[in-house]
Rosetta silent file (secondary structure, phi, psi, omega in degrees, C-alpha in Angstrom):
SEQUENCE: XXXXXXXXXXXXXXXXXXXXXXXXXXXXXXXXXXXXXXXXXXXXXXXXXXXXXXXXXXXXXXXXXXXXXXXXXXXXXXXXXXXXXXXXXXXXXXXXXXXXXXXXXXXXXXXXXXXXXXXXXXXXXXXXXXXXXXXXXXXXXXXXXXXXXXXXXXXXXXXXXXXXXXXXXXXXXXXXXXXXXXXXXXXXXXX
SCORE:     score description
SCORE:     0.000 S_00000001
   1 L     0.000  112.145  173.457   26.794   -4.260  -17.596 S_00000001
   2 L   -73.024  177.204 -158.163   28.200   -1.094  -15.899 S_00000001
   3 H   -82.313   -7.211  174.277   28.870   -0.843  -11.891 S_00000001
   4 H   -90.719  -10.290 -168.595   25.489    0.834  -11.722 S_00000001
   5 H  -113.575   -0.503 -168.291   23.412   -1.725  -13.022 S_00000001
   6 H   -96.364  -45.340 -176.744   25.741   -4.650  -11.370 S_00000001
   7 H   -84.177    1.890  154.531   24.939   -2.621   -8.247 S_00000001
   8 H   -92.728  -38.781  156.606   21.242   -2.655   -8.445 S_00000001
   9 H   -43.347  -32.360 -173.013   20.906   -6.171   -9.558 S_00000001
  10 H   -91.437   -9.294  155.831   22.724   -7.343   -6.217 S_00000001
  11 H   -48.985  -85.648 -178.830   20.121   -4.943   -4.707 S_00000001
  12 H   -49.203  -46.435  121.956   17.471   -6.582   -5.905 S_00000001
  13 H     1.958  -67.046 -178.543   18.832   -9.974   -5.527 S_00000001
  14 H   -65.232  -26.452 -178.978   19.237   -9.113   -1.451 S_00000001
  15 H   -76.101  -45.149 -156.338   15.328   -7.868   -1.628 S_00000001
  16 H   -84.820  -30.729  161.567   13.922  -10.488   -3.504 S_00000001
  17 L  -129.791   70.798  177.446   15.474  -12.770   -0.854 S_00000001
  18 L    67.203   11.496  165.941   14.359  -11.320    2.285 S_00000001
  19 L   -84.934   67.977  162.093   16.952   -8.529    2.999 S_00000001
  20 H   -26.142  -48.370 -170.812   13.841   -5.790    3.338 S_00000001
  21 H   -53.369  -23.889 -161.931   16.355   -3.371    4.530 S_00000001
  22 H   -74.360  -31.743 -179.814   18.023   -2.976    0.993 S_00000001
  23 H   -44.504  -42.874 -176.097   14.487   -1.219   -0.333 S_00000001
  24 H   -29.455  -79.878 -171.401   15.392    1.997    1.031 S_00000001
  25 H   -33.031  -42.752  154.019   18.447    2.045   -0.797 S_00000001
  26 H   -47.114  -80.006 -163.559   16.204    1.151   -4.173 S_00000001
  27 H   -47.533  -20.152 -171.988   13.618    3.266   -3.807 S_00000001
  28 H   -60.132  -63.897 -171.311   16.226    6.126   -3.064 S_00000001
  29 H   -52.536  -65.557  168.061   17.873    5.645   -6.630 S_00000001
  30 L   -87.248   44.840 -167.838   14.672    5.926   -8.099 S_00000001
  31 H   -84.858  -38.422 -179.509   12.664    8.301   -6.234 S_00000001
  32 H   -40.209  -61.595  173.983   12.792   10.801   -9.107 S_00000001
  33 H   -62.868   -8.333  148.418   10.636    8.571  -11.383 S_00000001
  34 H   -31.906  -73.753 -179.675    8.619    8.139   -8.660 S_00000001
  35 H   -59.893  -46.502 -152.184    7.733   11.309   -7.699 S_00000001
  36 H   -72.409  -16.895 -165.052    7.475   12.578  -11.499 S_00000001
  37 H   -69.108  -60.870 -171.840    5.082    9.112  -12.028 S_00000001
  38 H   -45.551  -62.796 -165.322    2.689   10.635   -8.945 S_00000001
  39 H   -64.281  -36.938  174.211    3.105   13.527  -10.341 S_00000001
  40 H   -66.568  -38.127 -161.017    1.816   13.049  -14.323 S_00000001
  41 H  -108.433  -18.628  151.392   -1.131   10.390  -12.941 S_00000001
  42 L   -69.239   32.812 -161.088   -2.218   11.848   -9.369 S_00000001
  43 L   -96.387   34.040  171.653   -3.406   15.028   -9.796 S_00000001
  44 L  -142.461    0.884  161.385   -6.842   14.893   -7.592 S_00000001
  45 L   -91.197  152.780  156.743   -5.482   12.389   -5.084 S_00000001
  46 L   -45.383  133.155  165.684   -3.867   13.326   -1.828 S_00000001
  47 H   -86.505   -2.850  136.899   -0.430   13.069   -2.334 S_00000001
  48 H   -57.565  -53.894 -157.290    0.772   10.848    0.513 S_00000001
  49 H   -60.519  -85.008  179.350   -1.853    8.476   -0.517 S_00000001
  50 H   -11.811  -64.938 -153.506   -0.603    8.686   -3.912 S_00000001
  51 H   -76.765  -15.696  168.578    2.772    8.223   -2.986 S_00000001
  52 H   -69.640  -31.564  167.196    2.160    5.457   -0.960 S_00000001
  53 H   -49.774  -69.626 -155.572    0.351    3.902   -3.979 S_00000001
  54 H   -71.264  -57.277  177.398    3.349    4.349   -5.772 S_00000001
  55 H   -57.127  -27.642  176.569    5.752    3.050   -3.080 S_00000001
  56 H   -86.476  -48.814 -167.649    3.846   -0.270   -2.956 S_00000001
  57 H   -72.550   -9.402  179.097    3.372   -0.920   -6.692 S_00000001
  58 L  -104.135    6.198  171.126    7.631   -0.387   -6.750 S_00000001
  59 H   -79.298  -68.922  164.485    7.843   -2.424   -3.758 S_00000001
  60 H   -35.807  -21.414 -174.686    5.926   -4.888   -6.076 S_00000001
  61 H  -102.991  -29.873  160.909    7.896   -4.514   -8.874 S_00000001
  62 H   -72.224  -12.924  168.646   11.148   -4.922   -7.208 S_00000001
  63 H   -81.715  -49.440 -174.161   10.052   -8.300   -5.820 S_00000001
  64 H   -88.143  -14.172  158.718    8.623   -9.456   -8.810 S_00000001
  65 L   -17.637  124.383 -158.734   11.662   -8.259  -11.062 S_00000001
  66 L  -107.417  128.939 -158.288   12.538  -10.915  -13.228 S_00000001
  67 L  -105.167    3.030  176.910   16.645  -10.686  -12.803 S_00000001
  68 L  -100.766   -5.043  172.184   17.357  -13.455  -15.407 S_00000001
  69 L   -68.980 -167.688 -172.284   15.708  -11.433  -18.339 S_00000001
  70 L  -173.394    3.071 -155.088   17.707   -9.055  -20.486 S_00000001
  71 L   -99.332  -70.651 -144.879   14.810   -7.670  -22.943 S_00000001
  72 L   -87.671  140.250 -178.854   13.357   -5.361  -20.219 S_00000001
  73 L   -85.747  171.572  138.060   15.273   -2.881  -17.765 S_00000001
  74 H    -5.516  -80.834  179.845   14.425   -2.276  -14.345 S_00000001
  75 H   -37.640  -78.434 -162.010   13.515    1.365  -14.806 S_00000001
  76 H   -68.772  -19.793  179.170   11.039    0.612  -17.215 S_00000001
  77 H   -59.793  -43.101  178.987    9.235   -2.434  -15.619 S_00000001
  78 H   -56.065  -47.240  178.602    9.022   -0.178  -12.817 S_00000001
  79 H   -51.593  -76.124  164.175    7.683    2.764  -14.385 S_00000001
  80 H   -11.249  -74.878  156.274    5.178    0.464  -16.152 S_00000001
  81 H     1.771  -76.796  172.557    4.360   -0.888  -12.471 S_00000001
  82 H   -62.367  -77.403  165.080    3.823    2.190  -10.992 S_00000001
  83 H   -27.435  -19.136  173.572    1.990    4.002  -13.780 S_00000001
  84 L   -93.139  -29.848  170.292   -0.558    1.269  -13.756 S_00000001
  85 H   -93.965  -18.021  147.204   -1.118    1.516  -10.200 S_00000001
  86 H   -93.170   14.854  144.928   -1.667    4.822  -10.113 S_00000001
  87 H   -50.574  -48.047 -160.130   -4.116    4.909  -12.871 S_00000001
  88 H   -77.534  -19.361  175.258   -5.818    2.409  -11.719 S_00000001
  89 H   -45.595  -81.243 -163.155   -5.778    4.684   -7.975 S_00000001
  90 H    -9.741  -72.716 -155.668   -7.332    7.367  -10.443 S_00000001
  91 H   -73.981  -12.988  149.721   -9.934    5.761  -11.659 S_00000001
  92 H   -60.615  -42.573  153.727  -11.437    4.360   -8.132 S_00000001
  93 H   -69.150  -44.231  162.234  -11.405    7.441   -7.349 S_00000001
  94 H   -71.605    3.756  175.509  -13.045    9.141   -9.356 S_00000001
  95 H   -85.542  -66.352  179.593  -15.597    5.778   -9.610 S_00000001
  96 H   -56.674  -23.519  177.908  -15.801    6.802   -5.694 S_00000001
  97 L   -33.247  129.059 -178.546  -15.833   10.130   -6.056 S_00000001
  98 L    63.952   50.920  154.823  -18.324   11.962   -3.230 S_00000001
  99 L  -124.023  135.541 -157.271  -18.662    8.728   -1.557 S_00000001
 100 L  -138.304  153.136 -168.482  -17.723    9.108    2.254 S_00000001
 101 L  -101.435  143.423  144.281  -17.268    5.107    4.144 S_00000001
 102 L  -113.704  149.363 -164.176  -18.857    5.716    7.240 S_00000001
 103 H   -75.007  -28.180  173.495  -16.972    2.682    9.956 S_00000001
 104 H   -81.303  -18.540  159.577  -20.059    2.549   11.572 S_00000001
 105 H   -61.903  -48.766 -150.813  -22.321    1.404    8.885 S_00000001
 106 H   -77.751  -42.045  177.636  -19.323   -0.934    7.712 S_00000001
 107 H   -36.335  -58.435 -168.701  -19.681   -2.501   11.462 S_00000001
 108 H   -42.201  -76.952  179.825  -23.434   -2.491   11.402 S_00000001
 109 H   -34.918  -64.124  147.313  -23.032   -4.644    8.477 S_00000001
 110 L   123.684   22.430 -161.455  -20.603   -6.625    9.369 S_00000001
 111 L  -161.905  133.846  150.469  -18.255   -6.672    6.266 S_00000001
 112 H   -50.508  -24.986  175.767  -16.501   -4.479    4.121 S_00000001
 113 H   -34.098  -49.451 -166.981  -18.286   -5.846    1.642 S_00000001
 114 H   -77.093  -24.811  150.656  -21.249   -3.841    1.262 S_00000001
 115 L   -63.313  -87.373 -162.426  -18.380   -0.707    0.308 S_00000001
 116 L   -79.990   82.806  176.664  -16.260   -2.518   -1.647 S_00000001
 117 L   -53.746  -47.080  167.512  -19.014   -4.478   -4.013 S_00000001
 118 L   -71.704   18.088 -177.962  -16.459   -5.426   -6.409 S_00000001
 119 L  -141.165  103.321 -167.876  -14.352   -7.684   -3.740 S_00000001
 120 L   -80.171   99.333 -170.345  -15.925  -10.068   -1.227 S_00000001
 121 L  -158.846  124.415  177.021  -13.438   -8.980    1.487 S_00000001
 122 L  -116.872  120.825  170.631  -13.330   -8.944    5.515 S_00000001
 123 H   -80.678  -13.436 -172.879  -10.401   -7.658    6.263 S_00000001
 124 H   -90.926    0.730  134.475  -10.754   -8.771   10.273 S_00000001
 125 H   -33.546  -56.052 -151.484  -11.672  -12.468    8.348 S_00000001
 126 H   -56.253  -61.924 -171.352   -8.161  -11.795    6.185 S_00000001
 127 H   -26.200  -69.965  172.537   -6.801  -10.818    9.955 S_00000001
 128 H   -36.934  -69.958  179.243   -7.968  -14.082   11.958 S_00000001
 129 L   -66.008    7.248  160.924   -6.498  -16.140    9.127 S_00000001
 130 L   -74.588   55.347  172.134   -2.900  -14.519    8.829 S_00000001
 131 L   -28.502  -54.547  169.286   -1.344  -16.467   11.877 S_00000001
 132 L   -41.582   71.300 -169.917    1.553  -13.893   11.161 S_00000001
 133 L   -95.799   19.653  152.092    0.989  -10.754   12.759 S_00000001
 134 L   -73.249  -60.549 -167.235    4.452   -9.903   12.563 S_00000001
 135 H   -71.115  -21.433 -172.927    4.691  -10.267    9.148 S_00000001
 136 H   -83.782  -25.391  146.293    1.398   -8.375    8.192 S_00000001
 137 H   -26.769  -64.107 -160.715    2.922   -5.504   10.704 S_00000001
 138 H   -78.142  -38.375 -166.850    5.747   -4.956    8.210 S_00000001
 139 H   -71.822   17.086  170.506    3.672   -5.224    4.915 S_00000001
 140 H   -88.845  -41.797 -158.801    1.339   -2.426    6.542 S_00000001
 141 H   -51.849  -92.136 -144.386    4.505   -0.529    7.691 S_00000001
 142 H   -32.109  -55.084 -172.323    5.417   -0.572    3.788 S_00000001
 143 H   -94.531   -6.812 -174.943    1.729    1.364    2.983 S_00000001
 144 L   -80.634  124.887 -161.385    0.650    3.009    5.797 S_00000001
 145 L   -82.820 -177.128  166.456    0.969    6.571    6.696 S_00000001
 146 L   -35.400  -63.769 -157.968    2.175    7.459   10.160 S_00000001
 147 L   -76.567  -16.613  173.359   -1.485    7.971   11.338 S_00000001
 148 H   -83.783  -55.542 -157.604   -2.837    4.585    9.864 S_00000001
 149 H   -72.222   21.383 -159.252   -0.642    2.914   11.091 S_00000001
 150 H  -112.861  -42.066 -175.383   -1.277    4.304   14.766 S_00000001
 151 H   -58.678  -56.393 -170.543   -5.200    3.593   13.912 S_00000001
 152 H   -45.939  -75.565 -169.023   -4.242    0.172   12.577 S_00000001
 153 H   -26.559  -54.464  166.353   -2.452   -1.097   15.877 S_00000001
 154 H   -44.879  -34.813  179.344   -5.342    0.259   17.723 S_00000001
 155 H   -83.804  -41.676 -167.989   -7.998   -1.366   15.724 S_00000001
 156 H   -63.540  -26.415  153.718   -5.761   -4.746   15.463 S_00000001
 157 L   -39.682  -21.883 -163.235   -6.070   -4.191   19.760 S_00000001
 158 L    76.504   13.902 -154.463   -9.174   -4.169   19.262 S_00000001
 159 L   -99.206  158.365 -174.051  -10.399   -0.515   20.683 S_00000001
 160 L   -82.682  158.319  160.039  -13.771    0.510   18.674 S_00000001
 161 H   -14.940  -70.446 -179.941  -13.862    3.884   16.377 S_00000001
 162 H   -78.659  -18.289  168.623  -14.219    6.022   19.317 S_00000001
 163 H   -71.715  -15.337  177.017  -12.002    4.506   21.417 S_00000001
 164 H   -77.940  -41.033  175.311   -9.562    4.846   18.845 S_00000001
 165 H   -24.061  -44.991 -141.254  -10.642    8.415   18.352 S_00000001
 166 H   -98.817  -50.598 -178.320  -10.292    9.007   21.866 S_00000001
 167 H   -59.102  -14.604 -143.716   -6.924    7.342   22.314 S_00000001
 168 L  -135.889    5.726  174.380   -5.186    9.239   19.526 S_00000001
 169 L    54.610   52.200  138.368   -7.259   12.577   20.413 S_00000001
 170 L   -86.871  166.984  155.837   -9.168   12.879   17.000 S_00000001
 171 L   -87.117 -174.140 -150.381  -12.664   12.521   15.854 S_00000001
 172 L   -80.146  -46.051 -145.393  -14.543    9.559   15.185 S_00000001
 173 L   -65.729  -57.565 -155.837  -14.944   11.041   11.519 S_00000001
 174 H   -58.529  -71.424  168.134  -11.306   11.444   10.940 S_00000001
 175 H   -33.663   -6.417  178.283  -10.853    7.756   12.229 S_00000001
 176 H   -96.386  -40.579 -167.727  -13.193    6.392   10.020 S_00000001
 177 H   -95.811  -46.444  170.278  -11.631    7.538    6.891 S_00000001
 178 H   -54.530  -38.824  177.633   -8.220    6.265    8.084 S_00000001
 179 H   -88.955    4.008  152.720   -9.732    2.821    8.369 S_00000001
 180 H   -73.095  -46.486  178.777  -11.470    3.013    5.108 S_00000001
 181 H   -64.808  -16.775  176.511   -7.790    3.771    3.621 S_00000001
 182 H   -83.680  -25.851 -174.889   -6.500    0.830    5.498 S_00000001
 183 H   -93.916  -32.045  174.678   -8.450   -1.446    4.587 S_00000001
 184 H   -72.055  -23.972  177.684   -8.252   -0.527    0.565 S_00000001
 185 H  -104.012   -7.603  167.258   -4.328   -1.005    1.033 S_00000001
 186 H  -102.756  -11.513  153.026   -4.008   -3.840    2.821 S_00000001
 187 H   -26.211  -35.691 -175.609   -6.666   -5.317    1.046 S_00000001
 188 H   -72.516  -46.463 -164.160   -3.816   -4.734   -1.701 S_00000001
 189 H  -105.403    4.034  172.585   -1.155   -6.402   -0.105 S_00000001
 190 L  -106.098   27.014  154.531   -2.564   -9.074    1.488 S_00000001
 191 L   -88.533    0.000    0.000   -3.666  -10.951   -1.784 S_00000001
């Protein structure tokens, strides 16, 4: 084992037991196969979205890294990882394709549900029952853009679509679509 691979196992080792800070320093090593991963399997997604895809499934992979194996490297579990989660991106999308969420129908309703048909899932259900809200703070931080997460806080506050709108000087429309994307990723990471 060379000093490069002794110093990402003791990475991963500090991540997998609750040193968070240490991801950076991961993802950093590999952000080339990141990016080129976005790049071969994203090409009709936004690319923060993408890359945020991508940042979660190697967040996921470095957690679930099994450090007592030998058959399989890092690299490639990761790649694997990633590449599967952004296929899998793809292909919602393009399932979804021309389908616009609007927040006020999802309200109306009174569930997410009636959008996402394959998942029986309220996320302000998921919300109640998380007694953390610290910890579901950081896994959003991990997936969120900037602008979700400014939406999230607001919504977790409790202000409605236009008040968030209002608060954060956007439209309603704009505010709508960020809390459709919030709710398909933490939907992700809260399972």
């Amino acid at each position: 084992m060379n000093e490069n691979d002794n110093k990402l196992t003791f990475l991963l080792e500090e991540l997998q037991q609750g040193k968070k800070s240490v991801f950076s320093a991961i993802e950093q090593d590999f952000s080339p196969l990141i990016h080129s991963l976005i790049f071969k399997y994203a090409k009709e997604a936004d690319e923060r979205e993408s890359l945020q895809e991508a940042r979660l499934a190697f967040y996921n992979a470095a957690m679930s890294y099994d450090l007592t194996q030998k058959k399989v490297s890092f690299g490639l579990y990761a790649k694997i990882c990633i590449s599967n989660a952004l296929i899998s991106d793809a292909r919602k999308r393009s399932k979804n394709k021309g389908q616009v969420f609007s927040l006020d129908e999802i309200e109306e309703s009174g569930s997410y549900r009636t959008y996402f048909p394959e998942e029986s899932y309220d996320l302000s259900e998921q919300l109640i029952e998380n007694e953390d809200t610290e910890y579901l703070y950081k896994k959003a931080a991990l997936v969120l853009s900037a602008y979700e997460a400014k939406v999230f806080d607001l919504y977790i506050k409790g202000f409605t679509t236009s008040g968030i709108a209002q608060s954060l000087g956007k439209t309603e429309k704009s505010v709508s679509n960020a809390l459709a994307r919030m709710t398909s990723k933490l939907r992700v990471i809260l399972k």
